[in-house]
Structures are given as C-alpha cells and as structure tokens.
PDB file of C-alpha atoms in Angstrom:
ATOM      1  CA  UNK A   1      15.899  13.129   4.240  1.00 87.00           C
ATOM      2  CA  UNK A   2      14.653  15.899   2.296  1.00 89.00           C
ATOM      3  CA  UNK A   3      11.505  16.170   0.622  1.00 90.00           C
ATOM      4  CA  UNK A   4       9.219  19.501  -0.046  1.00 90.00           C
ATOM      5  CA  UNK A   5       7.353  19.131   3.436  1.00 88.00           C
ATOM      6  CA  UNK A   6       9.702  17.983   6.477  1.00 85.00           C
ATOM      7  CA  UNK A   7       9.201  17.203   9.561  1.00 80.00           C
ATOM      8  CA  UNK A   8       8.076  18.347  12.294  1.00 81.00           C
ATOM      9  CA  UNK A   9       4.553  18.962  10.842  1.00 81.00           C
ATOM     10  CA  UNK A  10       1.336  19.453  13.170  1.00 75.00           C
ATOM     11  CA  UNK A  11      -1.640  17.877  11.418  1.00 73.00           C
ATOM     12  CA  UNK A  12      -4.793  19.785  11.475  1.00 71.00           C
ATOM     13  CA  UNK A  13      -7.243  18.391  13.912  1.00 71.00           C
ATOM     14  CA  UNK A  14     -10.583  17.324  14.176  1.00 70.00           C
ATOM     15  CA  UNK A  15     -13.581  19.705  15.267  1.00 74.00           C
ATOM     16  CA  UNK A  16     -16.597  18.723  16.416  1.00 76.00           C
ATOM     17  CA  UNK A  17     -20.020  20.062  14.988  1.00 78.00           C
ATOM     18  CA  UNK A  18     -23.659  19.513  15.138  1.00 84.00           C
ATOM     19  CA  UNK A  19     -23.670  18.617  11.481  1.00 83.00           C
ATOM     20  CA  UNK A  20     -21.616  18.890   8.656  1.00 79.00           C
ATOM     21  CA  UNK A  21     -21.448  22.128   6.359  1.00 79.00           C
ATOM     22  CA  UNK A  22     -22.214  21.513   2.725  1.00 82.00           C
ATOM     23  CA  UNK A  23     -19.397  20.310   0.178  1.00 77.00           C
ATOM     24  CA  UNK A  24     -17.426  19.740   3.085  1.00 75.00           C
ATOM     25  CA  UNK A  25     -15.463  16.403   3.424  1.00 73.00           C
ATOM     26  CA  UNK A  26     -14.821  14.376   6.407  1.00 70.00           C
ATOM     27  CA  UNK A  27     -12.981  10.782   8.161  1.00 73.00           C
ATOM     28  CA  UNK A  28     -13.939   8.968  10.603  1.00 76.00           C
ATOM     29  CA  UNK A  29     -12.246   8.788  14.373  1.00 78.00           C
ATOM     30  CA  UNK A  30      -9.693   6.206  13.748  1.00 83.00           C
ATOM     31  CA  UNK A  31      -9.007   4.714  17.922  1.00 88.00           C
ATOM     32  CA  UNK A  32      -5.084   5.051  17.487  1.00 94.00           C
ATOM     33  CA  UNK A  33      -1.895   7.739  17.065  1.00 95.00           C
ATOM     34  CA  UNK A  34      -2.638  10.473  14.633  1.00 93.00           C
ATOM     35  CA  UNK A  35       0.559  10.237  12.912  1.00 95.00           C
ATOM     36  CA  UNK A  36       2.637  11.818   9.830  1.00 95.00           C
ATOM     37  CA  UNK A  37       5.005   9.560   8.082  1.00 97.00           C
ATOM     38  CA  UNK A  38       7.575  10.912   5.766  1.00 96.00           C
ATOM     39  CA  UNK A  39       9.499   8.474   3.087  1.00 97.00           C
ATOM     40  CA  UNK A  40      12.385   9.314   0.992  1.00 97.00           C
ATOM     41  CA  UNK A  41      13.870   6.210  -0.232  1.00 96.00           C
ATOM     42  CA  UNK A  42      15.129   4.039   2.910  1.00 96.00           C
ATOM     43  CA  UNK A  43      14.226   6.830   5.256  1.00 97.00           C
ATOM     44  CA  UNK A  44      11.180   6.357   6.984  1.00 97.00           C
ATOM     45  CA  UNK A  45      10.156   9.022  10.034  1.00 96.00           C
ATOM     46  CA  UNK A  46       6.765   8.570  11.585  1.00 96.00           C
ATOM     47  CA  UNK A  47       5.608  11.583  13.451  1.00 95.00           C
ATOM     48  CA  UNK A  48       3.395  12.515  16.208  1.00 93.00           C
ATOM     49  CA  UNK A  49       0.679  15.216  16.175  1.00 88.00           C
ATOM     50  CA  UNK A  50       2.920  17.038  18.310  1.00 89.00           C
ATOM     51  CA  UNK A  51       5.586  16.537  16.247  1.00 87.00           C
ATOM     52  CA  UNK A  52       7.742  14.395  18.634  1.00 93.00           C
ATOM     53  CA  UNK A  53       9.042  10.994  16.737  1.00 94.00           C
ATOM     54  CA  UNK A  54       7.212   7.428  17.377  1.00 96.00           C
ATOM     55  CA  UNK A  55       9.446   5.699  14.667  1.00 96.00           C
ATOM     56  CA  UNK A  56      11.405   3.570  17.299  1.00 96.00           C
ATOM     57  CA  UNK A  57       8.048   2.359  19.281  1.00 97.00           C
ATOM     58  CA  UNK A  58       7.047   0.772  15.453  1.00 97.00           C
ATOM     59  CA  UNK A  59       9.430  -0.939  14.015  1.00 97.00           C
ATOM     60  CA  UNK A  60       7.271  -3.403  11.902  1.00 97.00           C
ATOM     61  CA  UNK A  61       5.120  -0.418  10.596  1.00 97.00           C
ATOM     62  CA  UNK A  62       8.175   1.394   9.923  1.00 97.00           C
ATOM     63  CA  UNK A  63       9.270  -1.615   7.579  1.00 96.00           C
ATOM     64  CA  UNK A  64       5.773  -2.080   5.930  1.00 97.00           C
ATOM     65  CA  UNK A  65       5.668   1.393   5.316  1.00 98.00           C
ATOM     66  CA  UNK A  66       9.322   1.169   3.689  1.00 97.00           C
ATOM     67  CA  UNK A  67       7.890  -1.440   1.638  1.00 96.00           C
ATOM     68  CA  UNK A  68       4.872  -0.250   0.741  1.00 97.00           C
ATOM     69  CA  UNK A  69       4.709   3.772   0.559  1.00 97.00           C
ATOM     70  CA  UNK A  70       5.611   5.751  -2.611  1.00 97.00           C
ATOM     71  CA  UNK A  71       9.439   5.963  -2.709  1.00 97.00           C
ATOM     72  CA  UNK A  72       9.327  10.152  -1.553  1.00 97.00           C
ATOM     73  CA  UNK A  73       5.995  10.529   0.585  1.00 97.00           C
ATOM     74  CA  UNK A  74       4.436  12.855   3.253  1.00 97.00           C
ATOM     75  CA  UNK A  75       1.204  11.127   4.185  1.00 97.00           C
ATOM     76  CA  UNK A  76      -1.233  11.725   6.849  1.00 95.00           C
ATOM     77  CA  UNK A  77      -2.659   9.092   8.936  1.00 95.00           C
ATOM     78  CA  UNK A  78      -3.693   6.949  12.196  1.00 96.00           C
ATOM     79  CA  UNK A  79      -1.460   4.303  13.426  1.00 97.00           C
ATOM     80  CA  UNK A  80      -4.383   1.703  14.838  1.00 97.00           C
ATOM     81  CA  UNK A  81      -3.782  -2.136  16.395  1.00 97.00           C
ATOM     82  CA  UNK A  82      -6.789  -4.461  15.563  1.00 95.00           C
ATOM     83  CA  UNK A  83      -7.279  -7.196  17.875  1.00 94.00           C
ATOM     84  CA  UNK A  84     -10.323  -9.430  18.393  1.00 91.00           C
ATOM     85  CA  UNK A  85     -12.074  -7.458  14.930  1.00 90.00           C
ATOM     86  CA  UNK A  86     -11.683  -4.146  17.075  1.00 94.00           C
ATOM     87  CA  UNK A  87      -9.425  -1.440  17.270  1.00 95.00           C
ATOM     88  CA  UNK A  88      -7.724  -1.495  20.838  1.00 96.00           C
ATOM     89  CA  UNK A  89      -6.220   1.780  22.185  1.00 96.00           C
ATOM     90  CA  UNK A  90      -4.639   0.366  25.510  1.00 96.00           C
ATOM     91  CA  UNK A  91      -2.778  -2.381  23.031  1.00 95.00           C
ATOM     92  CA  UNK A  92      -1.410   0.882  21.261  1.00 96.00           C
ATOM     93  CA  UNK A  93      -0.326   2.837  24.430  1.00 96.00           C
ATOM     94  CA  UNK A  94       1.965  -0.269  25.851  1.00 95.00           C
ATOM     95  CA  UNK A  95       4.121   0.174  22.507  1.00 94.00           C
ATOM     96  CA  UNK A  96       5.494   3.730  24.135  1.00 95.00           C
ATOM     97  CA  UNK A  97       7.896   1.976  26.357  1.00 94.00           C
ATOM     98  CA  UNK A  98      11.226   2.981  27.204  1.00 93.00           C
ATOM     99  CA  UNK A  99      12.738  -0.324  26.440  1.00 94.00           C
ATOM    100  CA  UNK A 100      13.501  -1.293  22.814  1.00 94.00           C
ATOM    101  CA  UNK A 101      12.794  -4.970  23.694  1.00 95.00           C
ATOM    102  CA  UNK A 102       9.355  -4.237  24.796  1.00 95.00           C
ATOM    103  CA  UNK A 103       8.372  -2.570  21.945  1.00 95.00           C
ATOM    104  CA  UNK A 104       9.796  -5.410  20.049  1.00 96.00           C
ATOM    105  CA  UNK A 105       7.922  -8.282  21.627  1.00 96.00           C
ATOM    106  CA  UNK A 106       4.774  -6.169  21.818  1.00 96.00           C
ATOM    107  CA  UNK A 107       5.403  -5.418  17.561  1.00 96.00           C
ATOM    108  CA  UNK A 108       5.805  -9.247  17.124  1.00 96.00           C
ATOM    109  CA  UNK A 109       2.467  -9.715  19.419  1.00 96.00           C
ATOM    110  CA  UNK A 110       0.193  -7.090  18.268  1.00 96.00           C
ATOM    111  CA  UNK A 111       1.471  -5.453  15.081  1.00 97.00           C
ATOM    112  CA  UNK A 112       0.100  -2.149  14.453  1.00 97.00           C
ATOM    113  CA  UNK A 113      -1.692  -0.764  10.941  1.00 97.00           C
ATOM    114  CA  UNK A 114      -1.516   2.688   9.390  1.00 98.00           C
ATOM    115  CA  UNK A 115      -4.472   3.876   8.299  1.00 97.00           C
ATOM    116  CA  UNK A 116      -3.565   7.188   5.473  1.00 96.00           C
ATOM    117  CA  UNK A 117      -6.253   9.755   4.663  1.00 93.00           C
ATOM    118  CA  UNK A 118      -4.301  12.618   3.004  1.00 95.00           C
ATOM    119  CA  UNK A 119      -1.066  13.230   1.563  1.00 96.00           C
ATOM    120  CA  UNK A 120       0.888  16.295   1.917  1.00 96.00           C
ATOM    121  CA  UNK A 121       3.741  15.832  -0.338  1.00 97.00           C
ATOM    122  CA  UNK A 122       3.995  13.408  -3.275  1.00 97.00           C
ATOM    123  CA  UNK A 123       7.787  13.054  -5.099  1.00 96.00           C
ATOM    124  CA  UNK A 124       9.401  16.432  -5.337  1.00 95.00           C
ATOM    125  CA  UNK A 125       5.810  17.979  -5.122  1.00 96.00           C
ATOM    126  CA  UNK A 126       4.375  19.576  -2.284  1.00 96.00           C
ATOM    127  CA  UNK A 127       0.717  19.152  -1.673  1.00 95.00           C
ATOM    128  CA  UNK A 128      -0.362  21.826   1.088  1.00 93.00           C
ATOM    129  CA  UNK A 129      -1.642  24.296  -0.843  1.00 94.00           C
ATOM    130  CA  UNK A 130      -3.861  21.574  -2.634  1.00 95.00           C
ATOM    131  CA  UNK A 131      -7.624  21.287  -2.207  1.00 92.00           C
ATOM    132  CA  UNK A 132      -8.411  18.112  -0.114  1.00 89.00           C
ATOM    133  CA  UNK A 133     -10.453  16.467  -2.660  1.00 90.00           C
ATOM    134  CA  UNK A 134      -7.887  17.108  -5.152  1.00 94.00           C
ATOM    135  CA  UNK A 135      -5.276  15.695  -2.590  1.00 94.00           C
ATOM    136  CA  UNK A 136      -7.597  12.218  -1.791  1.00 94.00           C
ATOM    137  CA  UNK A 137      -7.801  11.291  -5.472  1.00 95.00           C
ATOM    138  CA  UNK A 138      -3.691  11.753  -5.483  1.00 96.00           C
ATOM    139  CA  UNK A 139      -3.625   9.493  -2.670  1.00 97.00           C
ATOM    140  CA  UNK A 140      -6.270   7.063  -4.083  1.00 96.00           C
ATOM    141  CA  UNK A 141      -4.008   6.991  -6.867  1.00 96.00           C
ATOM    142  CA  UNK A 142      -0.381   6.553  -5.460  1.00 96.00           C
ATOM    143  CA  UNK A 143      -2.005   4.063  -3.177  1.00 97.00           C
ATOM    144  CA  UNK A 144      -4.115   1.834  -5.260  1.00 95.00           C
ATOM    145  CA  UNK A 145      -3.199  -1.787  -4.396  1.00 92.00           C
ATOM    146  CA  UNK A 146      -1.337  -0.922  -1.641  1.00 95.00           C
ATOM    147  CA  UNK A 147      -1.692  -3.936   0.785  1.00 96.00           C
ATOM    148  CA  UNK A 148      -2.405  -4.348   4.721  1.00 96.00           C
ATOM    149  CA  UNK A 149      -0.582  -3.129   7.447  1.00 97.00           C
ATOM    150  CA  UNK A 150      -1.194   0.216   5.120  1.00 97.00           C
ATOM    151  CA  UNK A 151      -4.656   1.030   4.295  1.00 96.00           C
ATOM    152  CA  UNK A 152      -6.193   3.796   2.806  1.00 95.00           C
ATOM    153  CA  UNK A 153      -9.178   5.092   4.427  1.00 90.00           C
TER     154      UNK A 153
END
C-alpha cells in the first residue's frame, strides 16, 4: 500500500458543546466503530480510532468496500450494523472475536455498513490540509452512486 496519507491515522474526535459556533459544520453520532479505511487497488485496511486494525473482524465490508470505494482512497467513517430499522452496538461488539469463524458467521448474520463523512486522501492527492467543506463536496463527488453497505452521510 502506499498512498499520500497511511495508516495509522487518529481521526479527530467529536466535542461536545452547548450549541454550535457559526459556519461551523457538523455529523451526527453514528452508534458503531469510528473507523479509517484506506484503498489502493486490492488493498483494503480498515482502521480503528486508535489506530489498531479491524480489517479481519469485517470481512464482507472489507469486500464491499473493495468493490465500491475509489480505486486509491483514505476515507473517514463509522462502521454501523442495522438490525430491526436500528443501529445495534452490542451486534457490532460480538464481531471482535478472537476466532476467524465467529466473525465469519456473525458477517454472514448481521453484515455491517460503513457510513463515510470525510475523505482524507483522494488518488495521489492528499486532502488534510483541505477545508472540510471543500473535502465533503470531493467526497459527494467520488461517491455519488455509490451503493449500500457504503453510504455517504
């Protein structure tokens, strides 16, 4: 792999406020895995806030987003599993197990979603340095008609 923003990359993290500043943008609290995902071709690593690796605990998300990312990608995100129309956090802590076919037969039972929100690298182009807004309407645009597990927020 090797694309202008590798891993390991800590994502900057929500703050809480009384109300929000002016010309200030925001997301909402996704219940799931804050997680980085970094494409360059075939390679696919999905990153924790922390920086430690959860590629091996999704391996269908890991496919989708093979399938379905910009060929050379940083994005930012929230791995989430939906079930029964709501997002269920205990569904998404079983999948780090210790044994591969665990996490298989729980990936075949509840498949997980990535939800992206920014993108810090597009191609050979790194995107850190770029204003947020300027950095959603890249992602808008490298992800228009990209289709579920992978959703843009």
């Amino acid at each position: 792999m090797d694309l202008p923003v590798m891993p390991p990359v800590k994502p900057m993290l929500a703050k809480s406020v009384a109300r929000i500043p002016p010309d200030m943008q925001y997301e909402a609290k996704w219940d799931g895995f804050r997680a980085i995902v970094f494409r360059d071709g075939a390679e696919v690593e999905v990153g924790s806030r922390t920086g430690k690796s959860l590629t091996r605990y999704f391996p269908e998300l890991v496919a989708a987003l093979r399938e379905r990312l910009p060929e050379r990608c940083v994005v930012d995100g929230e791995i989430v599993i939906a079930l029964g129309g709501r997002l269920d956090f205990d569904a998404l802590t079983e999948r780090i197990h210790p044994a591969e076919s665990r996490v298989r037969t729980l990936a075949e039972r509840n498949p997980a979603s990535f939800v992206t929100f920014d993108v810090l690298a597009l191609a050979d182009e790194s995107l850190v340095d770029v204003p947020l807004a300027d950095r959603r309407a890249l992602l808008t645009m490298a992800l228009s008609g990209v289709t579920p597990p992978v959703h843009v927020a």
